[in-house]
Coordinates of C-alpha atoms in Angstrom, one line a residue:
L832 CA 27.7 -10.0 16.8
F833 CA 24.4 -8.8 18.2
M834 CA 22.4 -11.6 19.9
A835 CA 19.1 -12.7 21.4
H836 CA 16.9 -15.6 21.4
Q837 CA 13.6 -16.4 19.6
D838 CA 12.1 -18.7 22.1
V839 CA 10.2 -17.9 25.3
V840 CA 9.2 -19.9 28.3
P841 CA 5.6 -21.2 28.4
V842 CA 2.8 -19.6 30.3
V843 CA 1.8 -21.8 33.3
K844 CA -1.4 -23.6 32.5
G845 CA -4.4 -22.2 34.2
T846 CA -2.9 -18.7 34.6
E847 CA -4.0 -17.4 31.1
N848 CA -6.9 -15.4 32.5
D849 CA -4.7 -13.8 35.1
W850 CA -3.1 -11.7 32.4
I851 CA -4.5 -8.2 31.9
H852 CA -3.7 -8.6 28.1
G853 CA -3.4 -11.9 26.5
P854 CA 0.1 -13.5 27.1
F855 CA 0.7 -13.8 23.3
S856 CA -1.4 -10.8 22.1
G857 CA 1.5 -8.3 21.8
D858 CA -1.0 -5.6 22.8
V859 CA 0.3 -2.0 23.0
A860 CA -1.9 -0.4 25.8
D861 CA -1.5 1.8 28.9
G862 CA 2.1 2.7 27.9
Y863 CA 3.3 -0.9 27.7
I864 CA 4.0 -3.6 25.2
W865 CA 2.4 -6.7 26.7
G866 CA 3.2 -10.4 26.3
R867 CA 5.5 -13.3 27.0
G868 CA 9.0 -12.3 25.8
T869 CA 8.6 -8.6 26.0
L870 CA 11.3 -8.7 28.8
D871 CA 13.0 -11.9 27.9
I872 CA 14.0 -11.3 25.3
K873 CA 12.1 -10.2 22.3
N874 CA 12.8 -6.6 23.3
M875 CA 16.5 -7.3 22.6
L876 CA 15.8 -9.2 19.4
I877 CA 13.4 -6.7 17.8
G878 CA 15.5 -3.7 19.2
E879 CA 18.6 -5.0 17.5
L880 CA 16.8 -5.4 14.2
E881 CA 15.2 -2.0 14.5
S882 CA 18.6 -0.5 15.3
A883 CA 20.2 -1.9 12.2
E884 CA 17.3 -1.0 10.0
Y885 CA 17.4 2.6 11.3
L886 CA 21.1 3.0 10.5
L887 CA 20.6 1.5 7.0
E888 CA 17.6 3.8 6.3
H889 CA 19.8 6.8 7.4
G890 CA 22.6 5.9 5.1
K891 CA 25.0 4.3 7.5
Q892 CA 28.1 2.9 5.8
F893 CA 29.2 -0.1 7.9
R894 CA 33.0 -0.5 8.2
R895 CA 32.6 -3.9 9.9
T896 CA 30.5 -7.0 9.1
V897 CA 27.6 -7.0 11.5
Y898 CA 26.1 -10.5 12.4
L899 CA 22.7 -10.8 14.1
A900 CA 22.3 -14.2 15.8
F901 CA 19.0 -15.5 17.2
G902 CA 19.0 -18.9 18.6
Q903 CA 15.7 -20.8 18.8
D904 CA 16.1 -22.8 22.0
E905 CA 18.1 -20.8 24.5
E906 CA 15.6 -21.5 27.3
V907 CA 16.1 -25.3 27.0
Q908 CA 19.1 -26.6 25.2
G909 CA 20.9 -23.9 23.2
T910 CA 21.5 -25.9 20.2
G911 CA 20.8 -23.0 17.8
A912 CA 23.6 -20.9 19.3
R913 CA 26.0 -23.8 19.2
A914 CA 25.1 -24.3 15.5
I915 CA 25.7 -20.7 14.6
A916 CA 29.0 -20.7 16.5
A917 CA 30.0 -23.8 14.7
Y918 CA 29.3 -22.2 11.4
L919 CA 31.5 -19.2 12.3
K920 CA 34.4 -21.4 13.5
E921 CA 34.2 -23.6 10.3
N922 CA 34.4 -20.4 8.2
N923 CA 37.4 -18.9 10.2
I924 CA 35.2 -15.9 11.4
E925 CA 36.5 -14.4 14.5
L926 CA 34.4 -11.8 16.3
E927 CA 35.7 -8.5 17.8
F928 CA 32.8 -8.6 20.3
L929 CA 29.3 -9.8 20.9
L930 CA 26.4 -8.4 22.7
D931 CA 23.8 -10.6 24.4
E932 CA 21.3 -10.5 27.2
G933 CA 22.5 -10.4 30.7
G934 CA 23.3 -7.6 33.3
S935 CA 21.5 -4.4 33.9
L936 CA 21.4 -1.4 36.0
S937 CA 21.5 -1.7 39.9
N938 CA 21.8 0.6 42.7
G939 CA 25.1 1.1 44.5
D940 CA 23.9 0.8 48.0
V941 CA 25.6 -2.5 48.6
Y942 CA 28.9 -0.9 47.7
G943 CA 28.3 2.2 49.9
T944 CA 27.8 4.5 47.0
D945 CA 24.7 6.4 45.7
I946 CA 25.6 6.2 42.0
G947 CA 24.0 3.6 39.7
I948 CA 25.9 0.5 38.5
M949 CA 25.8 -0.8 34.9
N950 CA 26.8 -4.5 35.2
I951 CA 28.2 -6.0 32.0
G952 CA 28.5 -9.7 32.4
I953 CA 31.9 -11.0 31.2
Y954 CA 31.2 -14.6 32.2
E955 CA 28.5 -16.9 33.5
K956 CA 28.5 -19.5 36.3
G957 CA 28.1 -23.0 35.5
Y958 CA 25.0 -25.1 36.0
A959 CA 24.6 -28.6 37.4
D960 CA 21.8 -30.8 38.7
L961 CA 23.0 -33.6 40.9
K962 CA 20.8 -36.5 41.8
I963 CA 21.4 -38.4 45.1
T964 CA 19.8 -41.8 45.7
S965 CA 19.2 -43.6 49.0
E966 CA 17.9 -47.1 49.3
S967 CA 16.9 -49.2 52.3
Y968 CA 14.8 -52.2 53.2
G969 CA 11.6 -50.2 53.9
G970 CA 8.9 -51.9 55.8
H971 CA 7.1 -51.1 59.0
S972 CA 8.1 -47.9 60.8
S973 CA 8.2 -49.6 64.2
N974 CA 11.4 -51.2 63.4
P975 CA 13.7 -48.5 61.7
F976 CA 16.9 -50.7 62.2
D977 CA 19.8 -48.8 60.7
G978 CA 17.8 -45.9 59.7
T979 CA 15.5 -45.1 56.7
S980 CA 16.2 -44.1 53.2
L981 CA 14.7 -40.7 54.0
G982 CA 16.7 -40.2 57.0
H983 CA 19.9 -41.1 55.2
L984 CA 19.1 -38.8 52.4
A985 CA 18.3 -35.9 54.7
K986 CA 21.7 -36.4 56.4
A987 CA 23.5 -36.4 53.1
I988 CA 21.8 -33.2 51.9
A989 CA 22.5 -31.5 55.3
S990 CA 26.2 -32.6 55.2
I991 CA 26.7 -31.3 51.6
V992 CA 25.0 -27.9 52.4
D993 CA 27.0 -27.6 55.6
H994 CA 30.3 -28.0 53.6
P995 CA 30.4 -25.0 51.3
F996 CA 32.8 -24.5 48.4
E997 CA 35.9 -22.2 48.5
N998 CA 35.4 -18.5 48.3
V999 CA 37.4 -16.8 45.7
L1000 CA 37.1 -13.1 44.7
P1001 CA 36.9 -13.1 40.8
E1002 CA 38.8 -10.5 38.7
C1003 CA 35.5 -8.9 37.7
A1004 CA 34.6 -8.2 41.3
K1005 CA 38.0 -6.7 42.0
E1006 CA 37.6 -4.4 38.9
T1007 CA 34.2 -3.5 40.1
L1008 CA 35.6 -2.5 43.5
R1009 CA 38.5 -0.5 41.8
T1010 CA 36.0 1.4 39.7
L1011 CA 33.6 2.2 42.5
Q1012 CA 36.2 3.0 45.2
P1013 CA 36.4 6.8 44.4
Y1014 CA 32.6 7.0 44.9
M1015 CA 32.3 4.9 48.0
K1016 CA 31.2 6.7 51.3
Q1017 CA 31.0 3.7 53.5
E1018 CA 33.8 2.6 55.7
P1019 CA 35.7 0.2 56.0
L1020 CA 34.6 -0.9 52.5
R1021 CA 36.2 2.3 50.9
T1022 CA 39.5 1.5 52.6
W1023 CA 39.4 -2.1 51.7
A1024 CA 38.7 -1.3 48.1
S1025 CA 41.8 1.0 48.0
D1026 CA 44.0 -2.0 48.6
I1027 CA 42.3 -5.2 47.5
G1028 CA 45.4 -7.4 47.8
R1029 CA 45.8 -6.4 51.4
Y1030 CA 42.2 -6.7 52.3
E1031 CA 40.9 -9.5 50.2
K1032 CA 40.0 -11.7 53.2
E1033 CA 37.9 -8.8 54.6
I1034 CA 36.3 -8.2 51.4
I1035 CA 35.3 -11.8 51.0
G1036 CA 33.8 -11.7 54.5
Y1037 CA 31.8 -8.7 53.4
Y1038 CA 30.5 -10.4 50.2
L1039 CA 29.5 -13.5 52.3
S1040 CA 27.4 -11.1 54.5
R1041 CA 25.3 -9.6 51.7
R1042 CA 22.6 -11.4 49.8
E1043 CA 23.3 -9.4 46.7
L1044 CA 27.0 -10.4 46.5
N1045 CA 27.2 -13.8 48.2
N1046 CA 26.8 -15.9 45.1
Q1047 CA 29.5 -14.1 43.2
I1048 CA 32.4 -15.6 45.1
H1049 CA 31.6 -19.4 45.3
T1050 CA 29.8 -22.3 43.9
T1051 CA 26.3 -22.2 45.4
I1052 CA 24.4 -25.3 46.7
A1053 CA 20.7 -25.3 46.6
P1054 CA 18.6 -28.6 47.3
T1055 CA 15.5 -28.1 45.0
M1056 CA 13.7 -31.4 44.6
I1057 CA 12.9 -34.6 46.6
T1058 CA 10.8 -37.5 45.6
E1059 CA 7.7 -38.5 47.6
G1060 CA 8.2 -40.8 50.4
S1061 CA 5.9 -43.7 51.4
Q1062 CA 2.1 -43.3 51.2
A1063 CA 1.5 -43.9 54.9
G1064 CA 3.1 -42.5 58.1
N1065 CA 3.9 -45.9 59.4
V1066 CA 5.6 -47.3 56.2
M1067 CA 9.3 -46.6 55.6
P1068 CA 10.2 -45.8 51.9
Q1069 CA 12.5 -48.1 50.2
R1070 CA 13.9 -45.5 47.7
M1071 CA 14.3 -41.8 47.9
E1072 CA 15.9 -39.3 45.6
A1073 CA 16.9 -35.6 45.7
V1074 CA 18.2 -33.1 43.4
I1075 CA 20.7 -30.4 44.4
N1076 CA 21.4 -27.6 42.0
F1077 CA 24.8 -26.0 41.7
R1078 CA 25.9 -22.8 40.1
L1079 CA 29.6 -23.4 39.5
S1080 CA 32.2 -20.6 40.0
P1081 CA 35.2 -20.7 37.7
Q1082 CA 37.5 -22.3 40.4
D1083 CA 35.4 -25.4 40.5
T1084 CA 34.8 -28.1 37.8
D1085 CA 32.0 -30.6 37.4
A1086 CA 34.5 -33.3 38.5
S1087 CA 35.5 -31.4 41.7
V1088 CA 31.8 -30.8 42.6
L1089 CA 31.0 -34.5 42.1
E1090 CA 33.9 -35.5 44.2
H1091 CA 32.9 -32.9 46.9
C1092 CA 29.5 -34.3 47.1
R1093 CA 30.5 -37.9 47.2
K1094 CA 32.8 -37.1 50.0
Y1095 CA 30.0 -35.8 52.3
A1096 CA 27.1 -37.9 51.0
G1097 CA 27.7 -40.8 53.4
G1098 CA 28.1 -43.4 50.7
L1099 CA 24.9 -42.6 48.8
K1100 CA 24.9 -42.7 45.0
C1101 CA 25.6 -39.3 43.5
E1102 CA 25.3 -38.7 39.7
Y1103 CA 24.7 -35.8 37.4
I1104 CA 21.6 -35.2 35.5
V1105 CA 23.1 -32.2 33.7
A1106 CA 26.6 -30.5 34.3
N1107 CA 28.1 -27.4 32.7
E1108 CA 31.1 -25.6 34.0
A1109 CA 31.5 -21.9 34.2
S1110 CA 32.2 -20.0 31.0
R1111 CA 35.5 -18.5 30.2
Q1112 CA 35.9 -14.9 31.6
S1113 CA 36.0 -12.5 28.7
R1114 CA 38.4 -9.6 28.4
F1115 CA 37.1 -6.2 29.3
D1116 CA 40.1 -4.2 28.1
T1117 CA 38.6 -4.2 24.6
E1118 CA 37.2 -1.7 22.1
G1119 CA 33.7 -3.2 22.4
F1120 CA 33.6 -2.9 26.3
E1121 CA 35.0 0.7 26.3
A1122 CA 32.5 1.7 23.5
L1123 CA 29.6 0.3 25.5
R1124 CA 30.8 2.1 28.6
S1125 CA 30.9 5.3 26.5
V1126 CA 27.5 4.9 25.2
L1127 CA 26.0 4.2 28.6
T1128 CA 27.6 7.0 30.3
H1129 CA 26.4 9.3 27.5
Y1130 CA 22.8 8.3 28.0
F1131 CA 22.8 7.9 31.8
S1132 CA 24.3 10.2 34.4
D1133 CA 25.7 9.3 37.8
V1134 CA 26.5 5.6 36.7
A1135 CA 29.5 3.5 36.7
V1136 CA 30.1 0.7 34.1
V1137 CA 31.7 -2.4 35.6
P1138 CA 32.4 -6.0 34.5
S1139 CA 30.3 -8.5 36.4
V1140 CA 29.3 -12.2 36.6
N1141 CA 26.1 -13.6 35.3
T1142 CA 24.6 -16.1 37.6
G1143 CA 22.2 -17.4 35.0
A1144 CA 22.9 -19.0 31.6
T1145 CA 22.9 -17.4 28.2
D1146 CA 23.7 -18.4 24.7
A1147 CA 26.8 -16.2 24.7
R1148 CA 28.9 -19.1 26.2
S1149 CA 28.6 -21.0 22.9
Y1150 CA 30.7 -18.4 21.1
E1151 CA 33.9 -18.5 23.3
G1152 CA 35.6 -20.3 20.5
V1153 CA 35.3 -17.4 18.1
C1154 CA 35.1 -14.3 20.5
D1155 CA 37.3 -13.3 23.4
C1156 CA 34.9 -10.3 24.4
C1157 CA 31.5 -11.8 25.2
M1158 CA 29.4 -9.0 26.8
R1159 CA 26.0 -9.7 28.5
F1160 CA 24.0 -6.7 28.9
G1161 CA 20.4 -5.6 28.3
P1162 CA 20.0 -1.9 27.7
F1163 CA 16.3 -1.7 28.5
M1164 CA 15.9 -0.1 31.9
E1165 CA 12.6 -1.2 33.1
E1166 CA 11.4 -0.8 36.7
N1167 CA 12.8 -3.5 39.1
D1168 CA 9.3 -4.5 40.3
I1169 CA 8.0 -5.0 36.8
K1170 CA 11.2 -7.0 35.9
A1171 CA 11.1 -9.1 39.0
K1172 CA 7.3 -10.1 38.6
G1173 CA 7.3 -10.1 34.7
V1174 CA 10.4 -12.2 33.7
H1175 CA 9.0 -15.7 33.3
G1176 CA 5.9 -14.5 35.2
T1177 CA 2.3 -13.3 34.7
N1178 CA 1.7 -10.0 33.0
E1179 CA 5.2 -9.7 31.4
R1180 CA 5.4 -6.3 29.8
I1181 CA 7.8 -3.5 28.9
S1182 CA 7.1 0.2 29.0
I1183 CA 7.3 2.0 25.6
R1184 CA 9.7 4.4 27.3
A1185 CA 12.1 1.7 28.3
Y1186 CA 11.9 -0.1 25.0
L1187 CA 12.7 3.1 22.9
Q1188 CA 15.4 4.1 25.3
G1189 CA 17.1 0.8 24.8
I1190 CA 17.0 1.1 21.1
R1191 CA 18.7 4.5 21.3
V1192 CA 21.5 2.8 23.2
L1193 CA 21.8 0.0 20.6
I1194 CA 21.7 2.5 17.7
R1195 CA 24.5 4.6 19.1
F1196 CA 26.6 1.4 20.1
M1197 CA 26.2 -0.1 16.7
E1198 CA 27.0 3.2 15.1
Q1199 CA 30.1 3.8 17.0
T1200 CA 31.6 0.2 16.7
C1201 CA 30.4 -0.9 13.4

């Protein structure tokens, strides 16, 4: 199953004139294809169609059934992917593997190596928005007896943030370390990676110290929203609300996260707005994973292909009931600065070079596996 999604995020109102080419123009100019979705993720959608079409035009005789699945609402609800997955389930169709958007190429500096790292996402963290509500009498600020709703809310948020979740080194992180260990030049990480069982505590400490790795080993806590307080500096607000976003690691559930928050919220009301647990961790000892590894190392030198965690959500999680090898990887190697500023941003674009190179990867992968 080859996946992507049809929908794109909107263009922020008032920024249309900041685009060099219209956000929905699809212009091909200056060596780039311009427009919303060129990086997320129409490149994958059209690339998969072009790859299948190319193979058919050149007489490819497929030995397997190839499915192309493009949900229409991945950015908001994912109902399309769930409907497709339900259809497959109802018709007793089990997939050998699926390929969806996700990981990409990163440098190996954080692991003490100078080779590139191709990160194949084999699971994704969960997502939860938790609302905390604080209420008090309000009134004149000259008599803040028993505190204010804002003060109580601030204490609750600080207490939750100050009590982080358990750190667990996931299996994909261990496999990454095992794969990269022969290429590592940095000590003591090279020694630690040679005996993960013995040095797991030290490795976790290292992950905690690195911005690039920190969020892989625990459920993250990020206060993101707070309601406006009173309209005057001398008036205490009666009701205050805040939202904390959590990205759940597999060792935590929505129930355990809620219990954790209630424990440290000082009696304030805690309730979910939305809560989804982490996806199942897919197998990576499969034909599909090894074929993708083979294709990537064919086209790119000095790289290691490793299983990894996706910290963002994709439609792939909807297919767990019909597939035990869900791979999340985008083969379009655009420059980091263009990706960082372009995905969901202004002047989203993909270079023709990166687009064609990604299609070559998809063609070879489809040819080898199907």
